mmCIF file of C-alpha atoms and ligand atoms in Angstrom:
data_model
loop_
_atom_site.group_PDB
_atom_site.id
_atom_site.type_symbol
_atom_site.label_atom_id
_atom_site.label_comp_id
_atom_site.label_asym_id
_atom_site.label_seq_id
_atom_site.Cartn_x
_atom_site.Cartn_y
_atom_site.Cartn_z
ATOM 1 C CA UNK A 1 131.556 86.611 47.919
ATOM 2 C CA UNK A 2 134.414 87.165 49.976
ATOM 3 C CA UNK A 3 136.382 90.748 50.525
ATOM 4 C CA UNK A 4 139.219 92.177 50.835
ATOM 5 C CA UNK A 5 138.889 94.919 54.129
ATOM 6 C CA UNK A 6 142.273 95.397 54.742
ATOM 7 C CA UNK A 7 146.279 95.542 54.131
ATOM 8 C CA UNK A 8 148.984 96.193 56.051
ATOM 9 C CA UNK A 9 152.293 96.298 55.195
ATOM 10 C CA UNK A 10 155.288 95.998 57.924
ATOM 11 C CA UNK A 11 158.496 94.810 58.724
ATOM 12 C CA UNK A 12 159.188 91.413 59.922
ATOM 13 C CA UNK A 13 162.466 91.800 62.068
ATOM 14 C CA UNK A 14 163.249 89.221 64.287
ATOM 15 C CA UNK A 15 164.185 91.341 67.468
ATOM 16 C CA UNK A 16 160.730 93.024 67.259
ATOM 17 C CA UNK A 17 159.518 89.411 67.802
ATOM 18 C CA UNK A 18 162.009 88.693 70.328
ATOM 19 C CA UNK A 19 161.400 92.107 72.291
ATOM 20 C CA UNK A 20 157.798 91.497 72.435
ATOM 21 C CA UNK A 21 158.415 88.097 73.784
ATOM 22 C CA UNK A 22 160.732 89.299 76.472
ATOM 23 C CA UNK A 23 158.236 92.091 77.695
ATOM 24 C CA UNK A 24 161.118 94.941 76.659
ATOM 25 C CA UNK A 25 158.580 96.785 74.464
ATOM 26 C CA UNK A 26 158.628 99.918 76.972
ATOM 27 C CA UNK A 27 162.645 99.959 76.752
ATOM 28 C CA UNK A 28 164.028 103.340 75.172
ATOM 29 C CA UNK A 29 165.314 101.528 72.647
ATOM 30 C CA UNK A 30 162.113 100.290 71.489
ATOM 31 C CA UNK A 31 159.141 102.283 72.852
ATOM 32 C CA UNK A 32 159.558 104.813 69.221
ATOM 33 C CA UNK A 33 158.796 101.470 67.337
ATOM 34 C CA UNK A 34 155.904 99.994 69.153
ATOM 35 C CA UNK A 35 154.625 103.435 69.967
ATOM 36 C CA UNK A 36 154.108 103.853 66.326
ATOM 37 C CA UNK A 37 152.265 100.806 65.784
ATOM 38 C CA UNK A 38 149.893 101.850 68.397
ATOM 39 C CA UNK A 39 146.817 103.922 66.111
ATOM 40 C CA UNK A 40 147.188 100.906 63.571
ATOM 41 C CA UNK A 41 147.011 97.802 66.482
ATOM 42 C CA UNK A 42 144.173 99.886 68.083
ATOM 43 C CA UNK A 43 142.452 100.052 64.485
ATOM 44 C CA UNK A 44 142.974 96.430 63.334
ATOM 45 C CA UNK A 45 141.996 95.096 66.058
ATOM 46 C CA UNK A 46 138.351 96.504 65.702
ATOM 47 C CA UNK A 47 138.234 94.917 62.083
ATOM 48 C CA UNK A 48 139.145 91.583 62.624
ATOM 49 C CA UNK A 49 139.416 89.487 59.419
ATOM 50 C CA UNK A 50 137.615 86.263 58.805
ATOM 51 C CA UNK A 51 141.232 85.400 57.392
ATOM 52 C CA UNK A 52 144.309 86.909 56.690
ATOM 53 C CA UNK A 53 146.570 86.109 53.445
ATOM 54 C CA UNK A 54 150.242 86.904 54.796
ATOM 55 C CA UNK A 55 152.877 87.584 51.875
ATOM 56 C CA UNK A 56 156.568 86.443 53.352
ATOM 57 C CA UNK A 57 159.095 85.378 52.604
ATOM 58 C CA UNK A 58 160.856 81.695 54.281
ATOM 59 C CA UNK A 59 164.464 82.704 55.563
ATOM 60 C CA UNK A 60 165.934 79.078 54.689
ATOM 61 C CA UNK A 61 163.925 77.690 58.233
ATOM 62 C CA UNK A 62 161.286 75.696 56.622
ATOM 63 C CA UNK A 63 162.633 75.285 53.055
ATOM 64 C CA UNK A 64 165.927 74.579 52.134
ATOM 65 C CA UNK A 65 167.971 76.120 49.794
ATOM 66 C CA UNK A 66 168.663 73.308 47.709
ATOM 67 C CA UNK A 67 165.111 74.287 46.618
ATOM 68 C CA UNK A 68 163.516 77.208 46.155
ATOM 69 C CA UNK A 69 160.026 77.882 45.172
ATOM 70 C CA UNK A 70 159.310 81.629 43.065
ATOM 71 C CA UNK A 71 155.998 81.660 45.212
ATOM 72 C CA UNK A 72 154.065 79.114 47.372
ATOM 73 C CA UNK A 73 150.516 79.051 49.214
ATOM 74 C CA UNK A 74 150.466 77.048 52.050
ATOM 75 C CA UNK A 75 147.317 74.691 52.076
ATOM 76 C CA UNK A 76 147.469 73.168 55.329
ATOM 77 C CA UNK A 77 145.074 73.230 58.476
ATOM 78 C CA UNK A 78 147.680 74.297 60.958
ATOM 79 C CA UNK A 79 150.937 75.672 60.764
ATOM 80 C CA UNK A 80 154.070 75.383 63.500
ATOM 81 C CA UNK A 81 156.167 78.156 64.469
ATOM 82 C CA UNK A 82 159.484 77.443 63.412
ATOM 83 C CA UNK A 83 162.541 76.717 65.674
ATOM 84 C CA UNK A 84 165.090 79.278 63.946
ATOM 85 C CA UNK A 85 167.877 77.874 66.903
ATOM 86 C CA UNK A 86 167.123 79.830 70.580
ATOM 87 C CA UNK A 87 163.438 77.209 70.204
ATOM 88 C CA UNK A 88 160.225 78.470 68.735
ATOM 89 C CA UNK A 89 159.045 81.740 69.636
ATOM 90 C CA UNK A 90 156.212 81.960 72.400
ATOM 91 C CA UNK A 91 153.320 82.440 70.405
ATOM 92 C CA UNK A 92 150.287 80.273 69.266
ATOM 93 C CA UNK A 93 150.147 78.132 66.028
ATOM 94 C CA UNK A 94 149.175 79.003 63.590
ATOM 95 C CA UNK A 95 145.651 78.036 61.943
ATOM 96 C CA UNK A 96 145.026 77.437 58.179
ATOM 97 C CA UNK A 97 142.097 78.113 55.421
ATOM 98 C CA UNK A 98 142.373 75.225 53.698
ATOM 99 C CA UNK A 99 139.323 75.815 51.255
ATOM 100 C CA UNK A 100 140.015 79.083 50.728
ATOM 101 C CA UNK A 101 143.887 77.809 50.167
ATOM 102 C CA UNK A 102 142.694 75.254 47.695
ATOM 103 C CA UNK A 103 140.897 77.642 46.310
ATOM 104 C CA UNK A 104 143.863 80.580 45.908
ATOM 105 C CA UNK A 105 146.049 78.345 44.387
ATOM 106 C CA UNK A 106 143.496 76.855 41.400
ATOM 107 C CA UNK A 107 142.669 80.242 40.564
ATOM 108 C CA UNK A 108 146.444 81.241 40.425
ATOM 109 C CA UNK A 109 147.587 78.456 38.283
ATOM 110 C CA UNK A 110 144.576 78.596 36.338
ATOM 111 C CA UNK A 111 145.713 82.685 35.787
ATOM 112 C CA UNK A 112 149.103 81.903 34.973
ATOM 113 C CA UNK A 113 151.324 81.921 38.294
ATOM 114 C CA UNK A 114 153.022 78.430 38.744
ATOM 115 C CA UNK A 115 152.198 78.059 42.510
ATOM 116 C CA UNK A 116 154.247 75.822 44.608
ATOM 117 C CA UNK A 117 152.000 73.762 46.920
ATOM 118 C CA UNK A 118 152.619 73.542 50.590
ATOM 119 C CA UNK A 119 150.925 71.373 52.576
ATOM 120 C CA UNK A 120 153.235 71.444 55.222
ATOM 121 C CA UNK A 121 154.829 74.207 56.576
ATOM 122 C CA UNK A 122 156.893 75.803 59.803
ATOM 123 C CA UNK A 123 156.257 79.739 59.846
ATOM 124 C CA UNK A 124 159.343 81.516 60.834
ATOM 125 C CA UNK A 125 159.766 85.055 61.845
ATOM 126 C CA UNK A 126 158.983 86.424 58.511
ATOM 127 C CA UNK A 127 155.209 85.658 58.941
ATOM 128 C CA UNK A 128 155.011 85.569 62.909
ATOM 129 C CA UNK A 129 156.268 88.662 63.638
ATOM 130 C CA UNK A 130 154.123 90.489 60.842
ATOM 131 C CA UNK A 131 151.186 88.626 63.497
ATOM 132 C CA UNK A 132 152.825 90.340 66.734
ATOM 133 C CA UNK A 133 152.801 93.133 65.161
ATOM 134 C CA UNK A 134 149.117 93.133 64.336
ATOM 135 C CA UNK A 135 148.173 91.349 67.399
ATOM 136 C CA UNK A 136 150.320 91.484 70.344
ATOM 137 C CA UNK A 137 148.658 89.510 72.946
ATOM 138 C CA UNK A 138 147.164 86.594 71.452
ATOM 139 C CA UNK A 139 146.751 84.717 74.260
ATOM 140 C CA UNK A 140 146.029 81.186 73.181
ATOM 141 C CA UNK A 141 145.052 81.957 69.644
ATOM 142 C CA UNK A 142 145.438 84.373 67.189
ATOM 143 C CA UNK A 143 142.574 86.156 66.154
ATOM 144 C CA UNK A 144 141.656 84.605 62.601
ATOM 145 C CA UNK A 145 142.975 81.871 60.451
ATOM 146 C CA UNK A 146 146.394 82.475 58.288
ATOM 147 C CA UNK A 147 146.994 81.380 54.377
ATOM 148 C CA UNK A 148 150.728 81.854 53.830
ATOM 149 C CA UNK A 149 151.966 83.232 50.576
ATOM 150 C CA UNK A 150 155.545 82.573 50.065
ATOM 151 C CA UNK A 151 157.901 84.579 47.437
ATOM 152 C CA UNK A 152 161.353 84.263 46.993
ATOM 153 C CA UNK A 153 163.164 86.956 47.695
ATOM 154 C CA UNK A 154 166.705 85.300 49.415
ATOM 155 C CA UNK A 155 167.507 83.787 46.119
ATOM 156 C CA UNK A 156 168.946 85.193 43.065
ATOM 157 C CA UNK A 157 166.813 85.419 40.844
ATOM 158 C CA UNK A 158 164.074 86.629 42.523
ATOM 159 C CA UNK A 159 160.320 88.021 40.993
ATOM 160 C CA UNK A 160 160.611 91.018 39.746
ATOM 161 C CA UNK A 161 158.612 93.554 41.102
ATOM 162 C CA UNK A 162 156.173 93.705 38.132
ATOM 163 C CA UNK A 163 155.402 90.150 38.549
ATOM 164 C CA UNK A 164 154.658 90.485 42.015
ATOM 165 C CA UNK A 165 152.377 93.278 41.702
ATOM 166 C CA UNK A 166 150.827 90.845 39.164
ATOM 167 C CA UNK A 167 150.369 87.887 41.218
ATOM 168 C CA UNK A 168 148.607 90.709 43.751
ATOM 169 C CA UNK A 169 145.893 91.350 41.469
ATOM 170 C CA UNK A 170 145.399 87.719 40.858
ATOM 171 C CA UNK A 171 145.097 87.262 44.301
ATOM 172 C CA UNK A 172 143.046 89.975 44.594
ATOM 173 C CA UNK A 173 140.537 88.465 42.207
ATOM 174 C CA UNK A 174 140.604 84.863 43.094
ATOM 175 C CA UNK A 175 139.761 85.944 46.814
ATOM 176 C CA UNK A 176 137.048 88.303 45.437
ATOM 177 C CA UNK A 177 135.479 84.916 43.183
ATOM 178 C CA UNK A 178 135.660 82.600 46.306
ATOM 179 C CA UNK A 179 131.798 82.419 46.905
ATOM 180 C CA UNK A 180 131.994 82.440 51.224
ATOM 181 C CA UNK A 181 131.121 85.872 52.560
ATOM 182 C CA UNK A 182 134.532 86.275 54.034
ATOM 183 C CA UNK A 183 136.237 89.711 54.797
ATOM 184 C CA UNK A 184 139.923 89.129 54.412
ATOM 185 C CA UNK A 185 143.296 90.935 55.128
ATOM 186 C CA UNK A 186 146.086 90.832 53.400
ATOM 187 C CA UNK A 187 149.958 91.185 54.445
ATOM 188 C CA UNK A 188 152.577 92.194 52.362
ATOM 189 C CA UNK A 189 155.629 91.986 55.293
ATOM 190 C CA UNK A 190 159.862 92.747 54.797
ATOM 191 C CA UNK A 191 161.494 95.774 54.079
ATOM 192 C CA UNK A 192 162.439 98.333 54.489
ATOM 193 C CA UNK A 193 165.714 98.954 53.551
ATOM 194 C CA UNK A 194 168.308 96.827 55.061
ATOM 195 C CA UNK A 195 171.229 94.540 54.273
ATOM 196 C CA UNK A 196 172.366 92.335 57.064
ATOM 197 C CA UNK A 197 175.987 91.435 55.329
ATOM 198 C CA UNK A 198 178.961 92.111 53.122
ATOM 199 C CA UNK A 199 180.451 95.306 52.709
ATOM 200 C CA UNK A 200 177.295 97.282 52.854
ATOM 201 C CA UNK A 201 175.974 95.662 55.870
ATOM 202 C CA UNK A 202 174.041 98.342 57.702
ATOM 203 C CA UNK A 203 172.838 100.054 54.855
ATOM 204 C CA UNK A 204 169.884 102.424 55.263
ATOM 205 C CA UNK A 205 168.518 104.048 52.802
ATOM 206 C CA UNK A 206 165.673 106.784 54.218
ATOM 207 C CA UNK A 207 164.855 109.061 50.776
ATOM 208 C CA UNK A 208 164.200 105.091 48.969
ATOM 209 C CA UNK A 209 162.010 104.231 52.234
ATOM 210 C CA UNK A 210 160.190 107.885 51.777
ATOM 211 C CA UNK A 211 159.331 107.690 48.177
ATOM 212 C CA UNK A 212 158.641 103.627 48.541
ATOM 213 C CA UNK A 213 156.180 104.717 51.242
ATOM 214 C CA UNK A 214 154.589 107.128 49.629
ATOM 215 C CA UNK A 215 154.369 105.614 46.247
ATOM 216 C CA UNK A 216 152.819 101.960 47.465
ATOM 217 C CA UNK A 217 150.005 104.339 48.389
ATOM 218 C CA UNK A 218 149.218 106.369 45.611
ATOM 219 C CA UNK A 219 151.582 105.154 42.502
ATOM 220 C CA UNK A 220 152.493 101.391 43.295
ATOM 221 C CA UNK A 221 152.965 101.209 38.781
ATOM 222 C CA UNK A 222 156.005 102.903 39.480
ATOM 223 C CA UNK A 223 157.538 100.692 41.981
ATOM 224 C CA UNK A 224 156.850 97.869 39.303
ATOM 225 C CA UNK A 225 159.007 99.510 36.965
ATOM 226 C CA UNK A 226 162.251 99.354 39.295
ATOM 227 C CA UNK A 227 164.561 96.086 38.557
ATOM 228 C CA UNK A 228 165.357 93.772 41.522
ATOM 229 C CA UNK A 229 168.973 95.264 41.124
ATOM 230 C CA UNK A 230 167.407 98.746 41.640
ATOM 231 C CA UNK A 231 165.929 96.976 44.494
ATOM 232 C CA UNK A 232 169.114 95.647 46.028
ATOM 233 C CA UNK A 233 171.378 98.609 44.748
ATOM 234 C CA UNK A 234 168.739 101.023 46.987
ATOM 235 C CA UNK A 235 167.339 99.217 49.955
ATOM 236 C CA UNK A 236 170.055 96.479 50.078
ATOM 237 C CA UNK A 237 170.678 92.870 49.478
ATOM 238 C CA UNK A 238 167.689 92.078 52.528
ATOM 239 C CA UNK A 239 165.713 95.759 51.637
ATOM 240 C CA UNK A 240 164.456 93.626 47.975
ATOM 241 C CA UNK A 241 161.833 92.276 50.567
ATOM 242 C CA UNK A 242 160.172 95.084 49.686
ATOM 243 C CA UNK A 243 158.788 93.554 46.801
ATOM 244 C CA UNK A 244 156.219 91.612 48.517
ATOM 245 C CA UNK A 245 154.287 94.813 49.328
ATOM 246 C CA UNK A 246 153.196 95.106 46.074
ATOM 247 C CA UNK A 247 151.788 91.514 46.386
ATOM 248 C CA UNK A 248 149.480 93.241 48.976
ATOM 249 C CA UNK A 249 149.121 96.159 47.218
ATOM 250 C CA UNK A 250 147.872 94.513 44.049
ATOM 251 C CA UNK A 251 145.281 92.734 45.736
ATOM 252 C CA UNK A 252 143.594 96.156 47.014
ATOM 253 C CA UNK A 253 141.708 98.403 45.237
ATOM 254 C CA UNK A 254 143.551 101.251 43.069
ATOM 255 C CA UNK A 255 141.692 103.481 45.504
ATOM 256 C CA UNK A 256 142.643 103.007 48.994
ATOM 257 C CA UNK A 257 142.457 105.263 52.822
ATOM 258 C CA UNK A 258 145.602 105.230 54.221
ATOM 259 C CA UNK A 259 144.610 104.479 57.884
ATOM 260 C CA UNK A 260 148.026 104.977 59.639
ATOM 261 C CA UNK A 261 151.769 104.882 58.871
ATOM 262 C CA UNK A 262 154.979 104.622 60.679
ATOM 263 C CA UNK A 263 158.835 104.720 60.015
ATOM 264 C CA UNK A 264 161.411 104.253 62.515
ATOM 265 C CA UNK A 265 165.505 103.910 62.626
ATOM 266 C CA UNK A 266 166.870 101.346 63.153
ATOM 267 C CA UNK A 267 165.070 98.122 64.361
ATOM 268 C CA UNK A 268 168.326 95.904 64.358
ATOM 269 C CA UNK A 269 170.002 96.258 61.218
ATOM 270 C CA UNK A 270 166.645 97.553 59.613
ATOM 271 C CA UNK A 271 164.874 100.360 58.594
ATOM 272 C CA UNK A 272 161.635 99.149 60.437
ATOM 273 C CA UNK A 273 157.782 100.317 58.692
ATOM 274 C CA UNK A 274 154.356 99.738 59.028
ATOM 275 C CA UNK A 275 151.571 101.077 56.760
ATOM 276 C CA UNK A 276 147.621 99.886 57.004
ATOM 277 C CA UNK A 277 145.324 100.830 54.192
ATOM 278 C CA UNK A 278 141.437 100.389 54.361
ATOM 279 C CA UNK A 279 140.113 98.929 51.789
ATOM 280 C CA UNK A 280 136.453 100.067 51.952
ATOM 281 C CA UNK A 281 137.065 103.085 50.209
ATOM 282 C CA UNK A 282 134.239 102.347 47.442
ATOM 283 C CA UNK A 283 131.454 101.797 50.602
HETATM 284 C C1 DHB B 301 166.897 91.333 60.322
HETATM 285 C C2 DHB B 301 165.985 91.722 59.345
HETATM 286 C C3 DHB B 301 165.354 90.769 58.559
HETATM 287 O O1 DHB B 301 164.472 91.063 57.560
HETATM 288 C C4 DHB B 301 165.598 89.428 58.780
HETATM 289 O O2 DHB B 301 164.909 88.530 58.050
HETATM 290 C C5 DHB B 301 166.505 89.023 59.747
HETATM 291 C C6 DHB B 301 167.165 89.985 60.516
HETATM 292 C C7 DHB B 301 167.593 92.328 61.178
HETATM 293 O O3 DHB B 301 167.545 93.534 60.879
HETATM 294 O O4 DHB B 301 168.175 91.942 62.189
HETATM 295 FE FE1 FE B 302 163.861 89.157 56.433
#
């Protein structure tokens, strides 16, 4: 049967993409940030996942906004990075799990989440940066085969949190029924707080971040029981990405390790984190 090892939760900003890609990671303005993911990076990369599942959300690149899916599983065998306007970024395609895919969504529906099906898709910088920052060089390929999860969170209305951390223990069960030995990771990327417009454009929000940190580790219930205006009223209109962590955090165990954590101000407009949780704790 297949596992779940691993989940990581981070940020997905574009310029940590975009500084990786233009070698400026040892710049003073960004050393703090990738110095932090260091422990996790040297960690992950010694449990390599037959797959990873990464939770994201679309930013209008791939689909449109004249239609927008609650959540979607992409199905396909390979996935291009997206050209979000300065060309795709310089990393590799992206390879599918098709029968595990196939497999997610059936047991999804089959539980009670409406799952769009994608069996196309361009991956933008909310699921290729979440890569870089598990993998930073991967040369020609990345290191396992990717199964997109997509959630709406641009879009009023979007999931609520509860529903989220619902659709995470679905996933975390359908994975656990597909009958492959397969050790599997799972991403739950956005956040922290940020809001990237309007009048509170800028907004960071570090005693939310704290207790958001802290509680997806040991008390993720209670982060169900905020509302997605809670969500945008704290972490800001962009911050609400946030919910997808508890996608990832649904599918792990209720006991988890906390293998490394990092918080750093500001990553662009963002309040930029990263925490990786082992899974194993049970073994
Ligand atoms: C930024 C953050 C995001 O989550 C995003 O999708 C785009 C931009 C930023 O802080 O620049
Ligand atoms: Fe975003």
């Amino acid at each position: 049967m297949a596992e779940i090892i691993w989940g990581l939760a981070t940020s997905h900003v574009p310029s940590i993409g975009a500084a990786m890609d233009n070698g400026r990671t040892s710049e003073p303005y960004w050393s703090p940030l990738f110095d932090g993911y260091a422990p996790a990076r040297e960690w992950m990369a010694k449990n390599t996942p037959d797959v990873a599942i990464v939770v994201y959300n679309d930013h209008a690149n791939a689909i449109d906004l004249d239609v927008v899916p609650t959540f979607a599983i992409g199905t396909a065998d390979l996935y291009p990075v997206a050209d979000e306007g300065w060309g795709p970024r310089p990393v590799p395609p992206v390879r599918g799990a098709p029968a595990l895919s196939e497999h997610l969504v059936e047991e999804l529906i089959d539980a009670g989440f409406d799952i769009t099906i994608c069996r196309e898709l361009e991956v933008d910088h909310g699921l290729t940066v979440p890569m870089s920052v598990y993998c930073p060089d991967p040369g020609a390929a990345w290191p396992c085969p990717v199964i997109p999860v997509i959630v709406n969170v641009i879009q009023h209305p979007q999931p609520t949190a509860a529903r989220c951390y619902a659709l995470g223990k679905a996933l975390g069960q359908a994975v656990r029924s597909f009958p492959e030995e397969l050790q599997v990771a799972v991403f739950g990327t956005g956040g922290m707080s940020h809001q990237l417009a309007g009048a509170r454009a800028g907004l960071i929000n570090e005693p939310f971040d704290r207790m958001f940190l802290r509680a997806i580790e040991v008390d993720p219930v209670s982060l169900t029981e905020l509302t997605r205006e809670d969500y945008v009223r704290e972490a800001g209109s962009e911050g609400i990405e946030l919910i997808m962590w508890l996608v990832m955090r649904g599918a792990l165990d209720e006991q988890i390790i906390r293998v490394h954590e990092a918080y750093h101000v500001p990553a662009s407009n963002t309040a930029a984190a990263l925490a990786l949780f082992d899974n194993r704790a049970h073994s």
